[in-house]
């Protein structure tokens, strides 16, 4: 592994290897206390974050290394210095960079111009660390991923894109229910379908939530307006009416189904309070697993 820009760049075996290492890291974190001694991760944030920032920073600390929070408000990137120059310079100081930004091309360019591993910590197109943590969480809950189904209800956004790819690489069927014109990008669906041919996973995009959720092991949703879409929020609240994950929709899934959400959540919008705060919700396990999965990614990239 050279970088983590998109889950589609990983082989099926690499995803399996990340999950194996994640389980070891979670069970015996003390065994890895010096694994990244002397290494420094830079973390560029052009958008807000709670989980990504804290889990990467704590993860580096727990592995014996250090992390630097680089807000784009405070570094020259925010004043027009190019991605290329930023990549060249940071490669001279750091061992790896995690970036959260808008344009996916900026993540690709950072990797192309720099000489150190780049990790995509979310962009407008993808959220690979989230997709990997979610499928790892699903494996923990069900023991085995083969033959499982994840239903995603809502916006065909960065999280939906990475779940399609993560399902494809792990053999999990993914069914998306999205309003017309708010679906996943066709090239992402095509890339995920290509990847799925190796594992046998099926990927489906429909418009009716109940259709996606039928026989699902996981019902997943995300916010209706992502970071950067604040101006569309009022319109989106209208468009997504009927796409809330509530108790009735959960009852259309398997009786053993769990509820997942990458967080942050808007209770009363994409999810009903009694679902996200109810017994089927595993949202905080997902959030915790961001830490363990990212530590595995850091070890794969830096050792
Ligand atoms: N799920 C997620 O990436 O959360 P943050 O935006 O808080 O990092
Ligand atoms: N789709 C959301 C995910 C946040 C973790 C966003 O991009 O804002």
CSV table of C-alpha atoms and ligand atoms in Angstrom, one decimal:
chain,number,residue,atom,x,y,z
A,1,UNK,CA,0.0,0.0,0.0
A,2,UNK,CA,1.4,3.4,-1.0
A,3,UNK,CA,-1.5,5.6,-0.2
A,4,UNK,CA,-5.2,5.4,0.8
A,5,UNK,CA,-7.0,7.7,-1.7
A,6,UNK,CA,-9.9,5.4,-2.5
A,7,UNK,CA,-10.9,1.9,-1.4
A,8,UNK,CA,-10.9,0.8,-5.1
A,9,UNK,CA,-7.1,1.1,-5.1
A,10,UNK,CA,-6.9,-1.7,-2.4
A,11,UNK,CA,-6.9,-5.3,-3.4
A,12,UNK,CA,-9.4,-7.7,-1.7
A,13,UNK,CA,-6.4,-9.2,0.2
A,14,UNK,CA,-5.2,-5.8,1.4
A,15,UNK,CA,-8.7,-5.0,2.8
A,16,UNK,CA,-8.6,-8.4,4.5
A,17,UNK,CA,-5.1,-7.7,5.9
A,18,UNK,CA,-6.3,-4.3,7.2
A,19,UNK,CA,-9.2,-6.0,9.1
A,20,UNK,CA,-6.9,-8.7,10.6
A,21,UNK,CA,-4.4,-6.1,11.8
A,22,UNK,CA,-7.3,-3.9,13.1
A,23,UNK,CA,-8.6,-6.8,15.2
A,24,UNK,CA,-5.1,-7.3,16.7
A,25,UNK,CA,-4.7,-3.6,17.4
A,26,UNK,CA,-8.0,-3.5,19.1
A,27,UNK,CA,-7.4,-6.6,21.2
A,28,UNK,CA,-3.8,-5.8,22.2
A,29,UNK,CA,-3.0,-2.1,21.6
A,30,UNK,CA,0.0,-2.2,24.0
A,31,UNK,CA,1.9,-4.5,21.6
A,32,UNK,CA,2.1,-1.7,19.1
A,33,UNK,CA,3.0,1.1,21.5
A,34,UNK,CA,6.4,1.9,19.8
A,35,UNK,CA,5.5,0.8,16.2
A,36,UNK,CA,5.6,4.4,14.8
A,37,UNK,CA,8.2,5.9,17.2
A,38,UNK,CA,9.8,8.9,15.6
A,39,UNK,CA,7.1,9.2,12.8
A,40,UNK,CA,5.0,12.3,12.3
A,41,UNK,CA,1.6,12.5,10.5
A,42,UNK,CA,0.4,15.9,9.2
A,43,UNK,CA,-3.4,16.3,9.2
A,44,UNK,CA,-4.7,19.0,6.8
A,45,UNK,CA,-8.3,20.0,7.4
A,46,UNK,CA,-10.2,22.2,5.0
A,47,UNK,CA,-13.5,21.1,6.6
A,48,UNK,CA,-14.6,20.5,10.2
A,49,UNK,CA,-14.1,17.2,12.0
A,50,UNK,CA,-14.5,15.6,15.4
A,51,UNK,CA,-13.9,11.8,14.8
A,52,UNK,CA,-11.3,12.0,12.0
A,53,UNK,CA,-9.2,14.6,13.8
A,54,UNK,CA,-9.3,13.0,17.2
A,55,UNK,CA,-9.0,9.4,16.1
A,56,UNK,CA,-6.0,10.0,13.8
A,57,UNK,CA,-4.2,12.2,16.5
A,58,UNK,CA,-4.9,9.7,19.3
A,59,UNK,CA,-4.0,6.8,16.9
A,60,UNK,CA,-0.5,8.2,16.1
A,61,UNK,CA,0.0,8.9,19.9
A,62,UNK,CA,-0.9,5.3,20.8
A,63,UNK,CA,1.5,4.0,18.1
A,64,UNK,CA,4.4,6.0,19.6
A,65,UNK,CA,4.4,8.7,16.9
A,66,UNK,CA,3.1,12.3,16.7
A,67,UNK,CA,0.4,14.1,14.7
A,68,UNK,CA,0.2,17.8,13.6
A,69,UNK,CA,-3.2,19.5,13.1
A,70,UNK,CA,-2.8,21.7,10.1
A,71,UNK,CA,-6.0,23.8,9.6
A,72,UNK,CA,-6.2,25.3,6.1
A,73,UNK,CA,-7.1,28.6,7.9
A,74,UNK,CA,-3.6,28.6,9.3
A,75,UNK,CA,-1.3,27.2,6.6
A,76,UNK,CA,-0.4,28.8,3.3
A,77,UNK,CA,-2.6,26.4,1.4
A,78,UNK,CA,-5.5,28.5,2.6
A,79,UNK,CA,-3.8,31.6,1.1
A,80,UNK,CA,-3.2,30.1,-2.4
A,81,UNK,CA,0.0,28.1,-2.1
A,82,UNK,CA,-0.4,25.3,-4.5
A,83,UNK,CA,-1.1,21.7,-3.6
A,84,UNK,CA,2.1,20.7,-5.5
A,85,UNK,CA,4.3,23.1,-3.5
A,86,UNK,CA,2.6,22.0,-0.3
A,87,UNK,CA,3.2,18.3,-1.2
A,88,UNK,CA,6.9,19.0,-2.0
A,89,UNK,CA,7.5,20.9,1.3
A,90,UNK,CA,5.5,18.6,3.6
A,91,UNK,CA,7.3,15.5,2.2
A,92,UNK,CA,10.6,17.0,3.6
A,93,UNK,CA,9.2,17.2,7.1
A,94,UNK,CA,6.6,14.5,7.6
A,95,UNK,CA,6.2,10.7,7.2
A,96,UNK,CA,2.6,10.8,6.0
A,97,UNK,CA,-0.2,13.3,5.4
A,98,UNK,CA,-3.9,12.9,6.0
A,99,UNK,CA,-6.1,15.4,4.2
A,100,UNK,CA,-9.8,16.4,4.5
A,101,UNK,CA,-10.8,18.6,1.7
A,102,UNK,CA,-13.4,19.4,-1.0
A,103,UNK,CA,-12.0,18.4,-4.4
A,104,UNK,CA,-10.9,14.7,-4.7
A,105,UNK,CA,-8.4,15.9,-7.3
A,106,UNK,CA,-6.5,17.7,-4.6
A,107,UNK,CA,-6.0,14.5,-2.7
A,108,UNK,CA,-4.8,12.8,-5.9
A,109,UNK,CA,-2.4,15.7,-6.6
A,110,UNK,CA,-1.0,15.7,-3.1
A,111,UNK,CA,-0.1,12.0,-3.6
A,112,UNK,CA,1.3,12.7,-7.1
A,113,UNK,CA,3.5,15.6,-6.2
A,114,UNK,CA,4.7,14.4,-2.8
A,115,UNK,CA,6.9,11.5,-1.9
A,116,UNK,CA,5.1,10.3,1.3
A,117,UNK,CA,1.9,8.3,1.9
A,118,UNK,CA,-1.3,10.3,1.6
A,119,UNK,CA,-4.5,9.3,3.4
A,120,UNK,CA,-7.9,10.6,2.3
A,121,UNK,CA,-9.7,11.7,5.4
A,122,UNK,CA,-12.8,12.7,3.4
A,123,UNK,CA,-13.4,14.7,0.3
A,124,UNK,CA,-16.6,15.6,-1.7
A,125,UNK,CA,-16.4,12.2,-3.5
A,126,UNK,CA,-15.1,9.7,-1.0
A,127,UNK,CA,-14.6,8.8,2.6
A,128,UNK,CA,-12.5,5.6,2.5
A,129,UNK,CA,-11.5,5.5,6.2
A,130,UNK,CA,-15.2,5.5,7.1
A,131,UNK,CA,-16.1,2.8,4.6
A,132,UNK,CA,-13.4,0.5,6.0
A,133,UNK,CA,-14.3,1.2,9.6
A,134,UNK,CA,-18.0,0.5,8.8
A,135,UNK,CA,-17.3,-2.9,7.1
A,136,UNK,CA,-15.0,-3.8,10.0
A,137,UNK,CA,-17.8,-3.0,12.4
A,138,UNK,CA,-20.2,-5.1,10.4
A,139,UNK,CA,-17.7,-8.0,10.6
A,140,UNK,CA,-17.5,-7.6,14.4
A,141,UNK,CA,-21.3,-7.6,14.7
A,142,UNK,CA,-22.0,-10.5,12.5
A,143,UNK,CA,-18.8,-12.5,12.7
A,144,UNK,CA,-18.7,-13.1,8.9
A,145,UNK,CA,-19.4,-10.8,6.0
A,146,UNK,CA,-20.2,-13.3,3.3
A,147,UNK,CA,-23.8,-13.1,2.2
A,148,UNK,CA,-24.6,-10.0,4.2
A,149,UNK,CA,-26.5,-7.0,2.9
A,150,UNK,CA,-26.1,-3.3,3.8
A,151,UNK,CA,-28.9,-1.0,2.8
A,152,UNK,CA,-28.0,2.8,2.6
A,153,UNK,CA,-30.9,5.2,2.6
A,154,UNK,CA,-30.5,8.9,1.7
A,155,UNK,CA,-28.0,10.9,-0.3
A,156,UNK,CA,-25.7,9.3,-2.8
A,157,UNK,CA,-22.7,11.1,-1.3
A,158,UNK,CA,-19.1,10.5,-0.3
A,159,UNK,CA,-20.0,8.0,2.4
A,160,UNK,CA,-22.4,6.1,0.1
A,161,UNK,CA,-19.7,6.0,-2.6
A,162,UNK,CA,-17.1,4.5,-0.1
A,163,UNK,CA,-19.7,2.0,1.2
A,164,UNK,CA,-20.3,0.8,-2.4
A,165,UNK,CA,-16.6,0.2,-2.8
A,166,UNK,CA,-16.1,-1.3,0.7
A,167,UNK,CA,-19.0,-3.7,0.1
A,168,UNK,CA,-17.6,-4.6,-3.3
A,169,UNK,CA,-14.2,-5.5,-1.8
A,170,UNK,CA,-15.6,-7.5,1.1
A,171,UNK,CA,-18.4,-9.4,-0.7
A,172,UNK,CA,-21.2,-7.5,1.0
A,173,UNK,CA,-24.3,-6.7,-1.1
A,174,UNK,CA,-25.0,-3.0,-1.0
A,175,UNK,CA,-28.4,-1.5,-1.9
A,176,UNK,CA,-28.8,2.2,-2.1
A,177,UNK,CA,-32.2,4.0,-1.9
A,178,UNK,CA,-31.8,7.6,-3.1
A,179,UNK,CA,-34.2,10.2,-4.5
A,180,UNK,CA,-34.1,10.7,-8.3
A,181,UNK,CA,-31.1,13.0,-9.2
A,182,UNK,CA,-29.4,12.5,-5.8
A,183,UNK,CA,-27.9,9.1,-6.6
A,184,UNK,CA,-24.3,8.0,-6.6
A,185,UNK,CA,-22.0,9.1,-9.5
A,186,UNK,CA,-22.3,6.5,-12.3
A,187,UNK,CA,-18.5,6.2,-12.6
A,188,UNK,CA,-18.3,5.3,-8.9
A,189,UNK,CA,-21.0,2.6,-9.3
A,190,UNK,CA,-19.2,1.2,-12.3
A,191,UNK,CA,-15.8,1.1,-10.5
A,192,UNK,CA,-17.5,-0.6,-7.5
A,193,UNK,CA,-19.2,-3.1,-9.8
A,194,UNK,CA,-15.9,-4.0,-11.4
A,195,UNK,CA,-14.4,-4.6,-8.0
A,196,UNK,CA,-17.5,-6.6,-7.0
A,197,UNK,CA,-16.9,-9.1,-9.8
A,198,UNK,CA,-14.1,-10.5,-7.8
A,199,UNK,CA,-16.1,-11.1,-4.6
A,200,UNK,CA,-19.5,-11.7,-6.0
A,201,UNK,CA,-21.1,-8.8,-4.1
A,202,UNK,CA,-24.2,-7.3,-5.8
A,203,UNK,CA,-24.7,-3.5,-5.9
A,204,UNK,CA,-28.1,-2.0,-6.5
A,205,UNK,CA,-29.5,1.6,-6.7
A,206,UNK,CA,-33.2,2.1,-6.2
A,207,UNK,CA,-35.5,5.0,-5.2
A,208,UNK,CA,-37.8,3.3,-2.6
A,209,UNK,CA,-36.3,2.9,0.9
A,210,UNK,CA,-38.3,-0.2,1.7
A,211,UNK,CA,-37.0,-2.0,-1.4
A,212,UNK,CA,-33.4,-1.3,-0.4
A,213,UNK,CA,-33.9,-2.3,3.2
A,214,UNK,CA,-35.7,-5.7,2.5
A,215,UNK,CA,-33.6,-8.5,4.0
A,216,UNK,CA,-30.8,-6.1,5.1
A,217,UNK,CA,-28.5,-6.8,7.9
A,218,UNK,CA,-27.5,-3.2,8.2
A,219,UNK,CA,-29.5,-0.1,7.6
A,220,UNK,CA,-27.2,2.9,7.1
A,221,UNK,CA,-27.9,6.6,6.6
A,222,UNK,CA,-25.9,9.9,6.5
A,223,UNK,CA,-26.8,13.6,6.6
A,224,UNK,CA,-28.9,15.0,3.8
A,225,UNK,CA,-26.7,18.1,3.3
A,226,UNK,CA,-22.9,17.4,3.5
A,227,UNK,CA,-20.2,19.8,4.3
A,228,UNK,CA,-20.0,22.3,1.5
A,229,UNK,CA,-23.7,21.9,0.6
A,230,UNK,CA,-25.0,24.4,3.3
A,231,UNK,CA,-26.7,26.6,0.7
A,232,UNK,CA,-28.7,23.6,-0.6
A,233,UNK,CA,-29.9,22.6,2.9
A,234,UNK,CA,-33.4,23.9,2.7
A,235,UNK,CA,-34.1,22.3,-0.7
A,236,UNK,CA,-32.5,19.1,0.4
A,237,UNK,CA,-34.7,18.9,3.5
A,238,UNK,CA,-37.7,18.9,1.1
A,239,UNK,CA,-36.2,16.4,-1.4
A,240,UNK,CA,-35.3,13.8,1.2
A,241,UNK,CA,-38.7,13.7,2.9
A,242,UNK,CA,-39.6,10.0,2.9
A,243,UNK,CA,-36.0,8.9,3.3
A,244,UNK,CA,-35.8,9.1,7.1
A,245,UNK,CA,-34.7,5.9,8.8
A,246,UNK,CA,-37.4,5.4,11.4
A,247,UNK,CA,-38.7,2.4,13.4
A,248,UNK,CA,-41.1,1.4,10.6
A,249,UNK,CA,-38.3,1.3,8.0
A,250,UNK,CA,-36.1,-0.6,10.4
A,251,UNK,CA,-38.9,-3.2,10.7
A,252,UNK,CA,-38.6,-3.9,7.0
A,253,UNK,CA,-35.1,-5.1,7.5
A,254,UNK,CA,-34.1,-8.4,9.1
A,255,UNK,CA,-35.1,-8.7,12.8
A,256,UNK,CA,-31.4,-8.9,13.6
A,257,UNK,CA,-30.5,-5.8,11.6
A,258,UNK,CA,-28.4,-3.0,13.1
A,259,UNK,CA,-28.5,0.7,12.4
A,260,UNK,CA,-25.3,2.5,11.3
A,261,UNK,CA,-24.4,6.2,10.7
A,262,UNK,CA,-21.0,7.7,10.1
A,263,UNK,CA,-21.9,10.7,12.4
A,264,UNK,CA,-22.5,13.5,12.9
A,265,UNK,CA,-26.2,12.9,12.9
A,266,UNK,CA,-29.2,15.1,12.6
A,267,UNK,CA,-31.9,13.5,14.7
A,268,UNK,CA,-35.4,14.0,13.3
A,269,UNK,CA,-34.0,14.5,9.7
A,270,UNK,CA,-32.2,11.4,8.2
A,271,UNK,CA,-32.8,9.3,11.3
A,272,UNK,CA,-35.5,9.1,14.0
A,273,UNK,CA,-34.2,9.6,17.6
A,274,UNK,CA,-35.6,6.3,18.8
A,275,UNK,CA,-33.6,4.4,16.1
A,276,UNK,CA,-30.2,6.1,16.5
A,277,UNK,CA,-30.6,6.0,20.3
A,278,UNK,CA,-32.3,2.6,20.3
A,279,UNK,CA,-30.9,-1.0,20.9
A,280,UNK,CA,-30.1,-1.7,17.3
A,281,UNK,CA,-27.8,1.3,16.9
A,282,UNK,CA,-24.1,0.6,16.7
A,283,UNK,CA,-23.1,4.1,15.8
A,284,UNK,CA,-20.6,4.6,18.6
A,285,UNK,CA,-18.9,1.2,17.9
A,286,UNK,CA,-18.4,2.5,14.3
A,287,UNK,CA,-16.9,5.8,15.7
A,288,UNK,CA,-14.6,3.8,17.9
A,289,UNK,CA,-13.5,1.5,15.1
A,290,UNK,CA,-12.3,4.6,13.1
A,291,UNK,CA,-9.5,4.7,15.6
A,292,UNK,CA,-8.5,1.0,15.3
A,293,UNK,CA,-8.9,0.8,11.5
A,294,UNK,CA,-6.9,3.9,10.9
A,295,UNK,CA,-4.1,2.7,13.2
A,296,UNK,CA,-3.9,-0.4,10.9
A,297,UNK,CA,-3.8,1.8,7.8
A,298,UNK,CA,-1.0,3.9,9.3
A,299,UNK,CA,1.0,0.7,10.1
A,300,UNK,CA,0.4,-0.6,6.6
A,301,UNK,CA,1.6,2.7,5.1
A,302,UNK,CA,4.5,3.4,7.4
A,303,UNK,CA,6.2,0.1,8.4
B,1,LIG,N1,-17.6,10.4,10.5
B,1,LIG,C1,-16.7,11.4,10.4
B,1,LIG,O1,-15.8,11.5,9.5
B,1,LIG,O2,-16.8,12.3,11.4
B,1,LIG,P1,-16.0,13.7,11.5
B,1,LIG,O3,-16.5,14.6,10.5
B,1,LIG,O4,-16.3,14.2,12.9
B,1,LIG,O5,-14.5,13.5,11.3
B,2,LIG,N1,-21.4,13.2,4.0
B,2,LIG,C1,-20.9,13.9,5.2
B,2,LIG,C2,-20.0,13.0,6.0
B,2,LIG,C3,-19.4,13.6,7.3
B,2,LIG,C4,-18.5,12.7,8.0
B,2,LIG,C5,-20.1,15.1,4.8
B,2,LIG,O1,-19.4,15.0,3.8
B,2,LIG,O2,-20.3,16.2,5.4
